[in-house]
PDB file of C-alpha atoms in Angstrom:
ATOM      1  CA  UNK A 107     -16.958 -12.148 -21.832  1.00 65.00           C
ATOM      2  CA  UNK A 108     -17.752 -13.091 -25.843  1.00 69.00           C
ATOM      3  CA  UNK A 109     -14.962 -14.697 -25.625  1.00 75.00           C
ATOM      4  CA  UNK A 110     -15.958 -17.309 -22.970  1.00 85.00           C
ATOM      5  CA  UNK A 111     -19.410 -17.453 -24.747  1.00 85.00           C
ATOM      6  CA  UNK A 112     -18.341 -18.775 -27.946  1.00 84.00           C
ATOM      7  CA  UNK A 113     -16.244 -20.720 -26.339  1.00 87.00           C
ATOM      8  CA  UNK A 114     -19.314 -22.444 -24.406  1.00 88.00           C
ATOM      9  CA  UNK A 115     -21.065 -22.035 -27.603  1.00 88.00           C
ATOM     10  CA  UNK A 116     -18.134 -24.626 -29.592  1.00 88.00           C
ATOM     11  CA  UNK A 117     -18.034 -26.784 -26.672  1.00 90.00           C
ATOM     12  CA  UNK A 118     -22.025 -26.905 -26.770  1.00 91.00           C
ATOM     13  CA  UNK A 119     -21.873 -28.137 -30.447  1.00 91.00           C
ATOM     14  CA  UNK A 120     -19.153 -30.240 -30.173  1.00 91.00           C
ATOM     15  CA  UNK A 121     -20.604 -32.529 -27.657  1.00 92.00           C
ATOM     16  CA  UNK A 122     -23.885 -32.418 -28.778  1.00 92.00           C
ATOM     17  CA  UNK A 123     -23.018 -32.944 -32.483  1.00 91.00           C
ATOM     18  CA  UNK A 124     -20.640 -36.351 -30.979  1.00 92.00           C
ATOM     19  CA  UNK A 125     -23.282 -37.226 -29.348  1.00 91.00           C
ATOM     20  CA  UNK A 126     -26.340 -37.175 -32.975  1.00 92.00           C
ATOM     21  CA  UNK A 127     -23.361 -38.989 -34.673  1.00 91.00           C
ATOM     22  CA  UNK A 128     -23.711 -41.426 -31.773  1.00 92.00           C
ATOM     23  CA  UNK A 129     -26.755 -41.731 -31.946  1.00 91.00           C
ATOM     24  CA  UNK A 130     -27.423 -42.253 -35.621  1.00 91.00           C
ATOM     25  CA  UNK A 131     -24.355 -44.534 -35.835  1.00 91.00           C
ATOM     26  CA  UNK A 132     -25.800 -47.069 -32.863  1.00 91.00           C
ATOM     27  CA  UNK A 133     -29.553 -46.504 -34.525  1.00 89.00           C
ATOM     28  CA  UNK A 134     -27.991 -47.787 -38.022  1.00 87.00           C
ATOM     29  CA  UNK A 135     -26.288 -50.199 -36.438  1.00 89.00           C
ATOM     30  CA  UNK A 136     -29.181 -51.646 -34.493  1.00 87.00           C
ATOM     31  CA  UNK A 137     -31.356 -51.425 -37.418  1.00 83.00           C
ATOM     32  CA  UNK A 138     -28.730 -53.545 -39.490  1.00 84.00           C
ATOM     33  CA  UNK A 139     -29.104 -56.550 -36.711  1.00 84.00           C
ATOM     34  CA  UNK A 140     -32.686 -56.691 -36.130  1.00 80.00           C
ATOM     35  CA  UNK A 141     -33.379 -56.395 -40.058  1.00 77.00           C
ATOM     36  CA  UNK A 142     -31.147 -59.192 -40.520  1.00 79.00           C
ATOM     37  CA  UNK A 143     -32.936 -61.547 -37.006  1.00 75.00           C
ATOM     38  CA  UNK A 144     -36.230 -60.457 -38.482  1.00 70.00           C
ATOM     39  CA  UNK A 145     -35.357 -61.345 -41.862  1.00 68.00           C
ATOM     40  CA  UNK A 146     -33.878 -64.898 -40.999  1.00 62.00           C
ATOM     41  CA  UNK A 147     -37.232 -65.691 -38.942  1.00 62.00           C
ATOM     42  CA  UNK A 148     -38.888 -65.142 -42.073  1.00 64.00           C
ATOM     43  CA  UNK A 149     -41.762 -62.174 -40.943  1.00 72.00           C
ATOM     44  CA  UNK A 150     -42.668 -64.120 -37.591  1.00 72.00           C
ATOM     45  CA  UNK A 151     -44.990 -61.768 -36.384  1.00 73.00           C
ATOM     46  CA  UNK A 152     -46.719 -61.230 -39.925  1.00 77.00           C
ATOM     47  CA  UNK A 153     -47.256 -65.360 -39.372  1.00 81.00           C
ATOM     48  CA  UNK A 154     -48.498 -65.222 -36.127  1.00 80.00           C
ATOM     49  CA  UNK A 155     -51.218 -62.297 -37.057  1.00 80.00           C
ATOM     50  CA  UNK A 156     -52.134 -64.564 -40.563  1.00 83.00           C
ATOM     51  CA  UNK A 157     -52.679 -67.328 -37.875  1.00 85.00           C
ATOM     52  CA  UNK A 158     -54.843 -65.362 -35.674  1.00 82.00           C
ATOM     53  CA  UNK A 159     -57.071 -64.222 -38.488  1.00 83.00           C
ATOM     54  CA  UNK A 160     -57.315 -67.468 -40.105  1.00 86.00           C
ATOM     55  CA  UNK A 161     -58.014 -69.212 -36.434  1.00 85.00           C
ATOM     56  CA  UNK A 162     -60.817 -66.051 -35.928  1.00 82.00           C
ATOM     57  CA  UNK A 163     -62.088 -67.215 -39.811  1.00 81.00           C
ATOM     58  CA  UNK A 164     -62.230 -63.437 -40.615  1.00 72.00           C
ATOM     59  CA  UNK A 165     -64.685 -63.066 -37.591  1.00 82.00           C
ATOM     60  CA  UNK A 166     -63.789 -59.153 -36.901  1.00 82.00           C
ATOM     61  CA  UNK A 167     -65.816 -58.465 -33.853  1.00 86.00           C
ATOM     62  CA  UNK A 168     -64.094 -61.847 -31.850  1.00 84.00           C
ATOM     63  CA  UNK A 169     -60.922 -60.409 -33.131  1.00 83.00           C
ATOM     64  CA  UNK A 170     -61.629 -57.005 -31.992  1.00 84.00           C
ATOM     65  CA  UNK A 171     -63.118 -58.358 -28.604  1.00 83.00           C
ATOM     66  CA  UNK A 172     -60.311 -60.259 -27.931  1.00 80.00           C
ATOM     67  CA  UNK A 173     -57.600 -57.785 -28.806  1.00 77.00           C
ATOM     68  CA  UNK A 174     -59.027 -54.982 -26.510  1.00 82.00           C
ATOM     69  CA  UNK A 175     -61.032 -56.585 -23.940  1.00 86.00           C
ATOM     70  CA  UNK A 176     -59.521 -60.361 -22.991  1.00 85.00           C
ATOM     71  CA  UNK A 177     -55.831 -59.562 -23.113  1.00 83.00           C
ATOM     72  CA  UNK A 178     -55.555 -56.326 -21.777  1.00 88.00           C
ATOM     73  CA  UNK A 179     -57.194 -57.634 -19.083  1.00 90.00           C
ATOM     74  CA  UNK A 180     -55.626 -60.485 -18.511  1.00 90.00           C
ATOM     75  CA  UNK A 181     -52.656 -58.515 -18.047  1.00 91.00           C
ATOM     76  CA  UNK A 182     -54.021 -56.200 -16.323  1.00 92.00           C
ATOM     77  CA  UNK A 183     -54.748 -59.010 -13.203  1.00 90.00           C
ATOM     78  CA  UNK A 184     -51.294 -60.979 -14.170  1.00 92.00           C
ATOM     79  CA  UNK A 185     -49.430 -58.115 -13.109  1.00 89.00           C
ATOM     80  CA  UNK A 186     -51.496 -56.981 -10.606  1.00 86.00           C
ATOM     81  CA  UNK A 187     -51.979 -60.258  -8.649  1.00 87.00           C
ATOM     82  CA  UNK A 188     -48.160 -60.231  -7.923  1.00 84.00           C
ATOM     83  CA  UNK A 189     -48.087 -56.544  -6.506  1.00 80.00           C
ATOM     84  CA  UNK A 190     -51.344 -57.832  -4.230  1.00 81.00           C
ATOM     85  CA  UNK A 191     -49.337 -61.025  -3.415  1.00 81.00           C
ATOM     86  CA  UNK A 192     -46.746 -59.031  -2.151  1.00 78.00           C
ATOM     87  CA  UNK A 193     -49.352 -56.509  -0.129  1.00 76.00           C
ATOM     88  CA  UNK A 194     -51.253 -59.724   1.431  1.00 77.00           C
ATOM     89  CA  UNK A 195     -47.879 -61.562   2.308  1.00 76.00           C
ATOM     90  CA  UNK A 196     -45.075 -58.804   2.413  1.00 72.00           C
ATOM     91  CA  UNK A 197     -42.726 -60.924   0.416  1.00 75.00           C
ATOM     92  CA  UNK A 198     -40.774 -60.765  -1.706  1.00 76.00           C
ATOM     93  CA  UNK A 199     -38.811 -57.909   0.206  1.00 73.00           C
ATOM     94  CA  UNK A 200     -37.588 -56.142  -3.218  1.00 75.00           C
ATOM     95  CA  UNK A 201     -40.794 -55.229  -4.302  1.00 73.00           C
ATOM     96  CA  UNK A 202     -42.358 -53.894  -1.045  1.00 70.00           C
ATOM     97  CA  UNK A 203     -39.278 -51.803   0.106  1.00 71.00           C
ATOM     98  CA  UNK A 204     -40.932 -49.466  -3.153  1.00 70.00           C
ATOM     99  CA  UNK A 205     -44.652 -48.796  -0.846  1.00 70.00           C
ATOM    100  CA  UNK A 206     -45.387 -45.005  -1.109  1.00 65.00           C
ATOM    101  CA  UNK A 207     -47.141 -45.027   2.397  1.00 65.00           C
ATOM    102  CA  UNK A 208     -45.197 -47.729   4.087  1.00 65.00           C
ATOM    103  CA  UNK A 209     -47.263 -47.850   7.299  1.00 65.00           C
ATOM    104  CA  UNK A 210     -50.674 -47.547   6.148  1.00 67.00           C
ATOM    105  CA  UNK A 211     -52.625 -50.897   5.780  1.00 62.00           C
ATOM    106  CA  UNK A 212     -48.874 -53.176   6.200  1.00 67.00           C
ATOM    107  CA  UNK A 213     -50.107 -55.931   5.570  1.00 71.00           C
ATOM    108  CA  UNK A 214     -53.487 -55.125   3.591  1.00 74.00           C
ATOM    109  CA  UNK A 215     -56.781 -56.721   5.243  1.00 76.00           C
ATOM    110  CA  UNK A 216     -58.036 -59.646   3.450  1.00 77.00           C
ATOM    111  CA  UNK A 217     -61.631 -59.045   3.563  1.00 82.00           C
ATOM    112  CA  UNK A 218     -61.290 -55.728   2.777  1.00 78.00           C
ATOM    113  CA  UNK A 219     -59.185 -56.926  -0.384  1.00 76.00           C
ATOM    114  CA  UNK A 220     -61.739 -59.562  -1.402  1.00 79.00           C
ATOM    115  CA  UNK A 221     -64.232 -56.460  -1.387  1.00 82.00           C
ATOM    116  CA  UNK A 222     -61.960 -54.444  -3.840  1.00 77.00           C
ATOM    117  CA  UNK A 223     -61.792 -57.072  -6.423  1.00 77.00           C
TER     118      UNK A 223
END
């Protein structure tokens, strides 16, 4: 019996100490590539927030209004329109075979749509 449990006990830290080198080894590695793409596009995003803030001319509150009200919630309908696309017409196929209750309101009523938005 202590016999098999040591056993189970190496096997245990062999395959999960293979699988932290892994794991640090790929991390390095992906860390290498995107430092070197980042570095080549010469700090894109650090460009694109210095030409936000200059477009905003330091204006906090439009900045802040924009970041947390306008694009979250522009996103929020993006998204969204397609799933009620998909309710109102039941196409495409892939994304309707995923329903949770796939016989209640198939396909959802219009007006009662128009009165949810």
């Amino acid at each position: 019996q202590e016999g098999q449990v040591w056993d189970s006990v190496k096997k245990a830290a062999f395959v999960l100490g293979s699988g932290l080198f892994f794991l640090v080894a790929f991390r390095n590695s992906v860390t290498w590539h995107l430092q070197r793409f980042w570095g080549a596009s010469g700090d894109f995003w650090q460009t694109q927030w210095t030409k936000l803030h200059i477009a905003f001319s330091d204006n906090d509150w439009a900045l802040f209004f924009l970041g947390t009200m306008i694009v979250p919630t522009l996103s929020f309908w993006l998204f969204n329109s397609v799933l009620m696309v998909a309710d109102l017409t039941g196409k495409p196929t892939f994304i309707t075979r995923y329903r949770i209750q796939m016989d209640k309101n198939n396909p959802v009523d219009p007006v009662k749509l128009r009165q949810a938005v």
